[in-house]
Structure formats: structure tokens, C-alpha cells
Coordinates of C-alpha atoms and ligand atoms in Angstrom, one line a residue:
X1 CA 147.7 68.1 137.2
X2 CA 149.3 71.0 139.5
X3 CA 147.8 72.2 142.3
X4 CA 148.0 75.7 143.7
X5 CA 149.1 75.9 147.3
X6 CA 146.2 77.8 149.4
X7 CA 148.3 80.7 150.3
X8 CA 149.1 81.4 146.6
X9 CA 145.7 81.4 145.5
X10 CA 144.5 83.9 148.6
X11 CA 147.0 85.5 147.4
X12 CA 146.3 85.9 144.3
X13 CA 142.3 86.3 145.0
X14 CA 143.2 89.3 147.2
X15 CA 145.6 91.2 144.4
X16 CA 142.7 90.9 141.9
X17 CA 140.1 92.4 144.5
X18 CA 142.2 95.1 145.1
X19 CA 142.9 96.0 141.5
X20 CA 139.3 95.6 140.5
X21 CA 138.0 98.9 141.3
X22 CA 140.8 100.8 140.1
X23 CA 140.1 98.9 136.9
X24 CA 136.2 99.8 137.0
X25 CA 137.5 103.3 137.4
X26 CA 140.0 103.9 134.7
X27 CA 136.7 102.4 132.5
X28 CA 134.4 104.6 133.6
X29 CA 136.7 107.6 133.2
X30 CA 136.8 106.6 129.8
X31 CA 133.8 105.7 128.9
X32 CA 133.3 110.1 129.7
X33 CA 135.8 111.0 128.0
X34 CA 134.5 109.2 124.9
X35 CA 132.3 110.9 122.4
X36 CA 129.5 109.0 121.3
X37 CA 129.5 106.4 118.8
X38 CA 131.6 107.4 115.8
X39 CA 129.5 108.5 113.0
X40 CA 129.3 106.8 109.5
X41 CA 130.4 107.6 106.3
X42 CA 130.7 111.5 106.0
X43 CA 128.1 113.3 104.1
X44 CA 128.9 115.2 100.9
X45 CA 128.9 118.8 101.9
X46 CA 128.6 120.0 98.2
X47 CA 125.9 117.8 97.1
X48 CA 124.3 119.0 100.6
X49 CA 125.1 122.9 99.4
X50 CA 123.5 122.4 95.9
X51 CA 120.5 121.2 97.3
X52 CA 119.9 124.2 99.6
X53 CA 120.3 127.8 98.4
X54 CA 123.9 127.2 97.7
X55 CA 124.2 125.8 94.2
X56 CA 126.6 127.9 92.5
X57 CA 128.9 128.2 95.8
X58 CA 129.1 124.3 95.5
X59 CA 129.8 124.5 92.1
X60 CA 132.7 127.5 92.4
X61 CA 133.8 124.4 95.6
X62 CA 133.9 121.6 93.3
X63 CA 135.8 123.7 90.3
X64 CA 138.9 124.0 93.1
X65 CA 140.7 121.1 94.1
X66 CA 142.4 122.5 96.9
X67 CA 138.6 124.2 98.2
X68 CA 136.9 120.6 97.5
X69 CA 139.4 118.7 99.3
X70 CA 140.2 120.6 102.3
X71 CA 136.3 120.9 102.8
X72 CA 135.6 117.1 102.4
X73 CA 138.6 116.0 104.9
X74 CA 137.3 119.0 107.6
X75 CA 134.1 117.2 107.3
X76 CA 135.4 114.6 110.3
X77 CA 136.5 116.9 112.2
X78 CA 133.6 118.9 112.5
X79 CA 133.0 121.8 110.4
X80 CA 130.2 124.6 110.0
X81 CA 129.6 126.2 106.3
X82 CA 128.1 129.3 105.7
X83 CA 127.3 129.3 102.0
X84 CA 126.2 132.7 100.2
X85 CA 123.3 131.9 98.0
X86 CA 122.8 131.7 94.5
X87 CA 122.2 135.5 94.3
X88 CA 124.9 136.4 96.5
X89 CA 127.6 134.8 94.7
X90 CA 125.9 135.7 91.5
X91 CA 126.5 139.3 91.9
X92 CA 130.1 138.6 93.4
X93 CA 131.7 136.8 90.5
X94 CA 133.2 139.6 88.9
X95 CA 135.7 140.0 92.0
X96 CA 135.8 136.0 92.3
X97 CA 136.7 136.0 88.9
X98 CA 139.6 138.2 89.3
X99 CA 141.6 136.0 92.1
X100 CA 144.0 134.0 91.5
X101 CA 143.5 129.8 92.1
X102 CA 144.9 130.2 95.4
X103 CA 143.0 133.3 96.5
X104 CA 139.7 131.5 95.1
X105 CA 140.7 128.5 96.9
X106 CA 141.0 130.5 100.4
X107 CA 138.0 132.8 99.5
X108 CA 135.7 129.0 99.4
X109 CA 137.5 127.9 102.5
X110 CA 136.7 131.6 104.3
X111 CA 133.3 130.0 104.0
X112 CA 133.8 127.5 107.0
X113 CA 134.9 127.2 110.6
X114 CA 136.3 123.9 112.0
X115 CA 134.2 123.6 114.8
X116 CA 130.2 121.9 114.5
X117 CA 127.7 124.3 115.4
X118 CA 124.0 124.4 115.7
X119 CA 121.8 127.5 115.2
X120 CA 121.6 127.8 119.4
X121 CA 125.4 127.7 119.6
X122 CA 126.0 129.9 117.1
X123 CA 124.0 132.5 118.5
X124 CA 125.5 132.1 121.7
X125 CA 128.8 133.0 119.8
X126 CA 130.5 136.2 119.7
X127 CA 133.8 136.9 118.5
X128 CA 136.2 136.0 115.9
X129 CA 136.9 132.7 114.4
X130 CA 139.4 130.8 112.3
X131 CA 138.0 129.7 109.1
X132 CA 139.0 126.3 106.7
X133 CA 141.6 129.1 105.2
X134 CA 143.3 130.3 108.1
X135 CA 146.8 128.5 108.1
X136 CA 149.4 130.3 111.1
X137 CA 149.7 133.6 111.9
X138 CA 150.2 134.9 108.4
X139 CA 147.3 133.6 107.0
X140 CA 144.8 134.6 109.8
X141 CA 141.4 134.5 107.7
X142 CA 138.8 134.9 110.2
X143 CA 136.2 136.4 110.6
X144 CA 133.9 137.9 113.6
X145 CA 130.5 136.5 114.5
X146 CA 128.4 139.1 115.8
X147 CA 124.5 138.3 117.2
X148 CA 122.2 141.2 117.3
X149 CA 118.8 139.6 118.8
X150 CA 117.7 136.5 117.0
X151 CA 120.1 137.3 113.6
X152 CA 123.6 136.1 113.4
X153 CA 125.7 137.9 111.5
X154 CA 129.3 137.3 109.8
X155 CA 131.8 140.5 109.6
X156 CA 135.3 140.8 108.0
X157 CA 136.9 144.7 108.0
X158 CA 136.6 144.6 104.4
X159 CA 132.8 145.0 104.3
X160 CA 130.3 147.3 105.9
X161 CA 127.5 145.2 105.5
X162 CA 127.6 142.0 107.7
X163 CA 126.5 138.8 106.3
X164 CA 123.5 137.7 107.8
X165 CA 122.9 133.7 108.1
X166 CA 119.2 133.0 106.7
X167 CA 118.5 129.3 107.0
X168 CA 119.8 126.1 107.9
X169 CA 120.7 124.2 105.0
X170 CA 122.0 121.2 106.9
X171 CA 122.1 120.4 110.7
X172 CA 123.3 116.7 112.0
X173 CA 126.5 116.5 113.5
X174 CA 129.1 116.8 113.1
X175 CA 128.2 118.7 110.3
X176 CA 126.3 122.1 109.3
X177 CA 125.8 124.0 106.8
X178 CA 124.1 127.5 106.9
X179 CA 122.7 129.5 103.7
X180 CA 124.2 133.4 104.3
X181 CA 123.3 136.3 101.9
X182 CA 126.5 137.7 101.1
X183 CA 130.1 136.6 99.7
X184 CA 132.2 137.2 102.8
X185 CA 135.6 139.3 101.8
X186 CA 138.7 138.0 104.0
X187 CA 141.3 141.1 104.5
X188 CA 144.0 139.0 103.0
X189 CA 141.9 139.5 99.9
X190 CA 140.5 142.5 99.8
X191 CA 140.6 146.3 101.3
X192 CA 139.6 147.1 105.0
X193 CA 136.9 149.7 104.2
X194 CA 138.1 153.0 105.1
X195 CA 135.5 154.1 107.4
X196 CA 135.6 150.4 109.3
X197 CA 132.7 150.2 111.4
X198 CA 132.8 150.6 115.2
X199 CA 134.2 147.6 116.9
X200 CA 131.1 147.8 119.6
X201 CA 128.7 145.3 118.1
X202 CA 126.0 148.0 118.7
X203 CA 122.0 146.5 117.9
X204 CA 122.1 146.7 114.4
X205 CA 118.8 148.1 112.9
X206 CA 117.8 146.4 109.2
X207 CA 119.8 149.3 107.4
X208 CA 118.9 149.1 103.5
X209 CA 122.1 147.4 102.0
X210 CA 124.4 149.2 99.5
X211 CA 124.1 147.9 96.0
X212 CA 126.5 145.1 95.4
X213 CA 128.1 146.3 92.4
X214 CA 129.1 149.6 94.1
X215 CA 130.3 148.2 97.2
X216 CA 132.6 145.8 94.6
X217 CA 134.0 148.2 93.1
X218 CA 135.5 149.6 96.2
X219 CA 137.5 146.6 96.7
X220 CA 140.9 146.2 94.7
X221 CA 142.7 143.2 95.3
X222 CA 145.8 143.1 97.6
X223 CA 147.5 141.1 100.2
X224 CA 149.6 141.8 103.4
X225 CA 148.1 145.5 104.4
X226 CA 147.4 145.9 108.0
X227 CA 143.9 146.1 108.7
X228 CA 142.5 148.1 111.7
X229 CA 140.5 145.4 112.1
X230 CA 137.6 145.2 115.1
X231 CA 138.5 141.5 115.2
X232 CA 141.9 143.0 117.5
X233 CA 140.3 144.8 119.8
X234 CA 137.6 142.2 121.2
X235 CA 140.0 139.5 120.2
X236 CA 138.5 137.0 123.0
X237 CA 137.8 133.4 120.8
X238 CA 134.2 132.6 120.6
X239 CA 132.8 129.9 122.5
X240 CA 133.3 126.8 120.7
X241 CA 130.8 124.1 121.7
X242 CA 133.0 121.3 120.6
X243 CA 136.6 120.9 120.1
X244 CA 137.9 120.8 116.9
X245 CA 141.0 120.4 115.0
X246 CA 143.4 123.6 114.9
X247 CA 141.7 125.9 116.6
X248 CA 139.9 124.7 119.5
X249 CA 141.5 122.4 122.4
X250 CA 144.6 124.1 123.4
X251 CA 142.9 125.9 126.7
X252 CA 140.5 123.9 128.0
X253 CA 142.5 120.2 127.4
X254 CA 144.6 120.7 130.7
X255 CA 141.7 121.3 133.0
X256 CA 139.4 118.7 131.2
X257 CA 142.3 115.8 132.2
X258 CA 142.6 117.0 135.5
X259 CA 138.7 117.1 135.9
X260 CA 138.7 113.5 135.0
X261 CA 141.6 112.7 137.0
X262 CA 139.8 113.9 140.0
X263 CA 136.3 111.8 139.2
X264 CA 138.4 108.5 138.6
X265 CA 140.1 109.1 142.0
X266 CA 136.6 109.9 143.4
X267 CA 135.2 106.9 141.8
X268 CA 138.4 104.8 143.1
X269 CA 137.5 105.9 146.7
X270 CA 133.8 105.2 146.5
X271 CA 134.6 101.9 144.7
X272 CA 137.2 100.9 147.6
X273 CA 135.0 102.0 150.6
Ligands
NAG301 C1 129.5 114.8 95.9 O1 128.4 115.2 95.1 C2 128.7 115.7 93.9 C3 127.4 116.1 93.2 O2 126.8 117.2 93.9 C4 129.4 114.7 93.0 O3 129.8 115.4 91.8 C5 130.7 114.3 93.7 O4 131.3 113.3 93.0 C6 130.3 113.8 95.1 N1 131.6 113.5 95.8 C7 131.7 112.4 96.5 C8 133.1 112.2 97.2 O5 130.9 111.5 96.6
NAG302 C1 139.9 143.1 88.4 O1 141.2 143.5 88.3 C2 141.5 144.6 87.5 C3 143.0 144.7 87.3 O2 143.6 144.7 88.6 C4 140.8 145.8 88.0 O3 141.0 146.9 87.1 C5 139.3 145.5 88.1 O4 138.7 146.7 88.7 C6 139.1 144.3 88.9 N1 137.6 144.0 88.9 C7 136.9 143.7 90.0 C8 135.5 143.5 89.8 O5 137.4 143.7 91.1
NAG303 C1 142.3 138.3 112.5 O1 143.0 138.6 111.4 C2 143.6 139.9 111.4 C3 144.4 140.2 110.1 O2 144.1 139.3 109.1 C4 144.6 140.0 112.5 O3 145.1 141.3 112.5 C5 143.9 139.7 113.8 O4 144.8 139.7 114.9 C6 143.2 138.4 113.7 N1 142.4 138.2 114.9 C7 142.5 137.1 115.7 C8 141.7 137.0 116.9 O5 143.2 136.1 115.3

């Protein structure tokens, strides 16, 4: 059997005492950065869609490969639906009809942001927002979330009326899916109305809405015009309560690390003393 001479094992003692609270450290800095416990399997967002208001839109989803896969892998991530209803998309499908797979693919994927958010943080949002579609500069697809009171409401430049959201369809992160009463009309599909609204989001009084087949008819089909789009001019990204894939971390990822860098190094010196 070896034995360890004294001094070696002091030694030794003292390295791992020393060490100890850095390593307590590093694992409590971890432990916060750490979202909670991954979730489990990831729900089916069309099955979720037909159940609310949102049958048909889930059914136009499922009909498009590209749609249906793109919205089941955002699911992970973190994504928030806004599905016209049944009567919305109803009264659309003449126009829908009328794009070509691609466009009906990107029109679908219009219909969600990457980012999870509830009703609260929703309404706390204000701005424009990538969508499922959006793909680099050239393929901007957002749209602008506008709260007037207690109603949030969906604008693209190609639409006077804003859609409004009416229910929550499905709420458990990192998931949700809201029910919204009109087909929203990305610019890289359709016209910029001519007379755009103002870009102030002035209190919007319950204005009776145009008739949907005359506001359709309006809209030809056409890609790559420049819009004078409100989005530009208030062009400051919505809060986005949780970081997301694409279009969220960039900013605030620098001063989160060196937040935490400063807590472990607080932590080290508390542990030490
Ligand atoms: C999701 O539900 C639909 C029925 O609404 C079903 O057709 C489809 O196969 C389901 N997809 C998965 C991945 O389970
Ligand atoms: C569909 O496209 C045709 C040909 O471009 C056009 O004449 C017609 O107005 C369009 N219909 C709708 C509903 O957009
Ligand atoms: C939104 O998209 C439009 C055109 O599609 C673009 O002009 C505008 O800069 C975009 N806004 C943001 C904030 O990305």
C-alpha cells in the first residue's frame, strides 16, 4: 500500500478548498442561465388550430409542405400563431387561391412570429416583427403589432383594416396560438394600399370594416414594389419576452454574459470571504 507524505496531502487539501468556491460559482451561474426543464414532446399546432376557430387555416397549413414543416420545427423554438378564423379565411380564398405554392407557403408562415408570447406580452408589444416567412433582407415579411387599449391588432401596408386578435386558442409555452379575424396580406404579396394609413398608431375607434370582397379586389398580386410602409418609420423591434431563433438574441446576448460574469465574480468573492 502507498502512503502519501503529509505535505502532499495538505497540499493537495488546500488546492481543492481553494477551487471549491469557484466551482460552486461557475454552477450557480449556470444553473441562471438555464431555462427551466426542457419541455416534452411538442404539441401539434395544427391539430391545436383545428380545434379552435382555426379549422380551415390548419387545413390550407397541412395542404403545404413547406407551411406544415417550417411551423412544426418553429414549434421548439418558440413560436406565436395568429390564425384567421374559419370566416376570415373563407372569404380570402379567392386571393389564396391565386398564389403560387411558394407565395401560399409564405402567406401560412406570415401567420407566426418566432418568439412565445402570452396575451400580457403581446400587449405590451409595439412594433414590427419577423414572421415564420421572413428569410434575410429580401424576404422581410413582417408585420406591425399595434395595441390600442385592451385590443391587439396586426397591420401590414397592404391593408387598411388591422387584424384584431379575438381569443386565445392555445397558451402553454413555449407555444401560442391566437384566433385573429382577418387574413393578413404581407407586401411581398400584395399592394401597399394607396392611401396607407398614418404611421401614428392613433386610438383606433371600432370603425365598421369594409366588405371583404371589395377590399380583395383592390389587391393584385406582385412582388418586389417598394412599400411606404409605416413599419420604416417606427422601425424600433418589439419587445420580445423571450429569445428566439433568428430574430431575437443578437442585442441583448452581450450584456446578458457580462451580467452573469459579474454575479459569478460576486458569488466567487462572497464564497471566498
Ligand atoms: C397533427 O394532427 C393532424 C390532425 O389535425 C394529423 O393529421 C397530423 O398527422 C398530426 N401530425 C403529427 C406530426 O402528429
Ligand atoms: C387572380 O389573378 C387574375 C389574373 O392575374 C386576376 O385577374 C384576378 O383578379 C385575381 N383574383 C383575385 C381574387 O385576386
Ligand atoms: C418590413 O418590411 C418592409 C418591406 O417588406 C421593409 O421596407 C421594412 O424595412 C421592414 N421593416 C423592418 C423593421 O424590418
Amino acid at each position: 500500500m502507498h502512503r502519501f507524505p503529509l505535505g502532499a496531502f495538505a497540499a493537495a487539501a488546500a488546492l481543492v478548498l481553494l477551487l471549491l468556491p469557484l466551482a460552486s460559482a461557475a454552477t450557480a451561474a449556470k444553473a441562471t442561465a438555464k431555462a427551466p426543464a426542457a419541455p416534452p414532446a411538442p404539441p401539434n399546432i395544427t391539430a391545436l388550430m383545428s380545434k379552435g376557430a382555426c379549422k380551415a387555416f390548419a387545413s390550407l397549413v397541412s395542404k403545404s409542405p413547406d407551411a406544415l414543416s417550417a411551423f412544426q420545427s418553429a414549434v421548439g423554438g418558440g413560436v406565436t400563431a395568429f390564425c384567421p378564423t374559419d370566416d376570415a379565411v373563407r372569404g380570402f380564398m379567392p386571393s389564396y387561391r391565386n398564389l403560387s405554392a411558394d407565395g401560399k407557403a409564405s402567406l401560412l408562415l406570415f401567420h407566426a412570429v418566432p418568439v412565445y408570447y402570452t396575451l400580457r406580452g403581446l400587449k405590451s408589444s409595439n412594433g414590427p416583427m419577423n414572421t415564420l416567412a421572413t428569410d434575410g433582407a429580401a424576404s422581410n415579411y413582417n408585420l406591425t403589432v399595434q395595441n390600442a387599449g385592451d385590443q391587439v391588432t396586426l397591420r401590414t401596408p397592404a391593408s387598411d383594416d388591422p387584424a384584431r386578435v379575438r381569443s386565445t386558442v392555445y397558451d402553454r409555452d413555449p407555444v401560442a396560438i391566437y384566433a385573429v379575424d382577418a387574413v393578413l396580406e404581407p407586401v411581398e404579396l400584395f399592394d401597399p394600399v394607396a392611401d396607407a394609413p398614418a404611421p401614428a398608431p392613433a386610438p383606433v375607434a371600432d370603425a365598421p370594416r369594409a366588405s371583404s370582397s371589395a377590399k380583395r379586389t383592390r389587391h393584385q398580386r406582385r412582388r418586389g414594389a417598394d412599400a411606404p410602409g409605416p413599419a420604416a418609420d417606427d422601425a424600433t423591434p418589439a419587445d420580445q419576452r423571450k429569445d428566439s431563433r433568428k430574430n431575437a438574441a443578437a442585442p441583448g446576448a452581450p450584456c446578458r454574459s457580462r451580467w452573469l460574469a459579474a454575479v459569478a465574480v460576486a458569488v466567487a468573492a462572497a464564497l471566498a470571504a
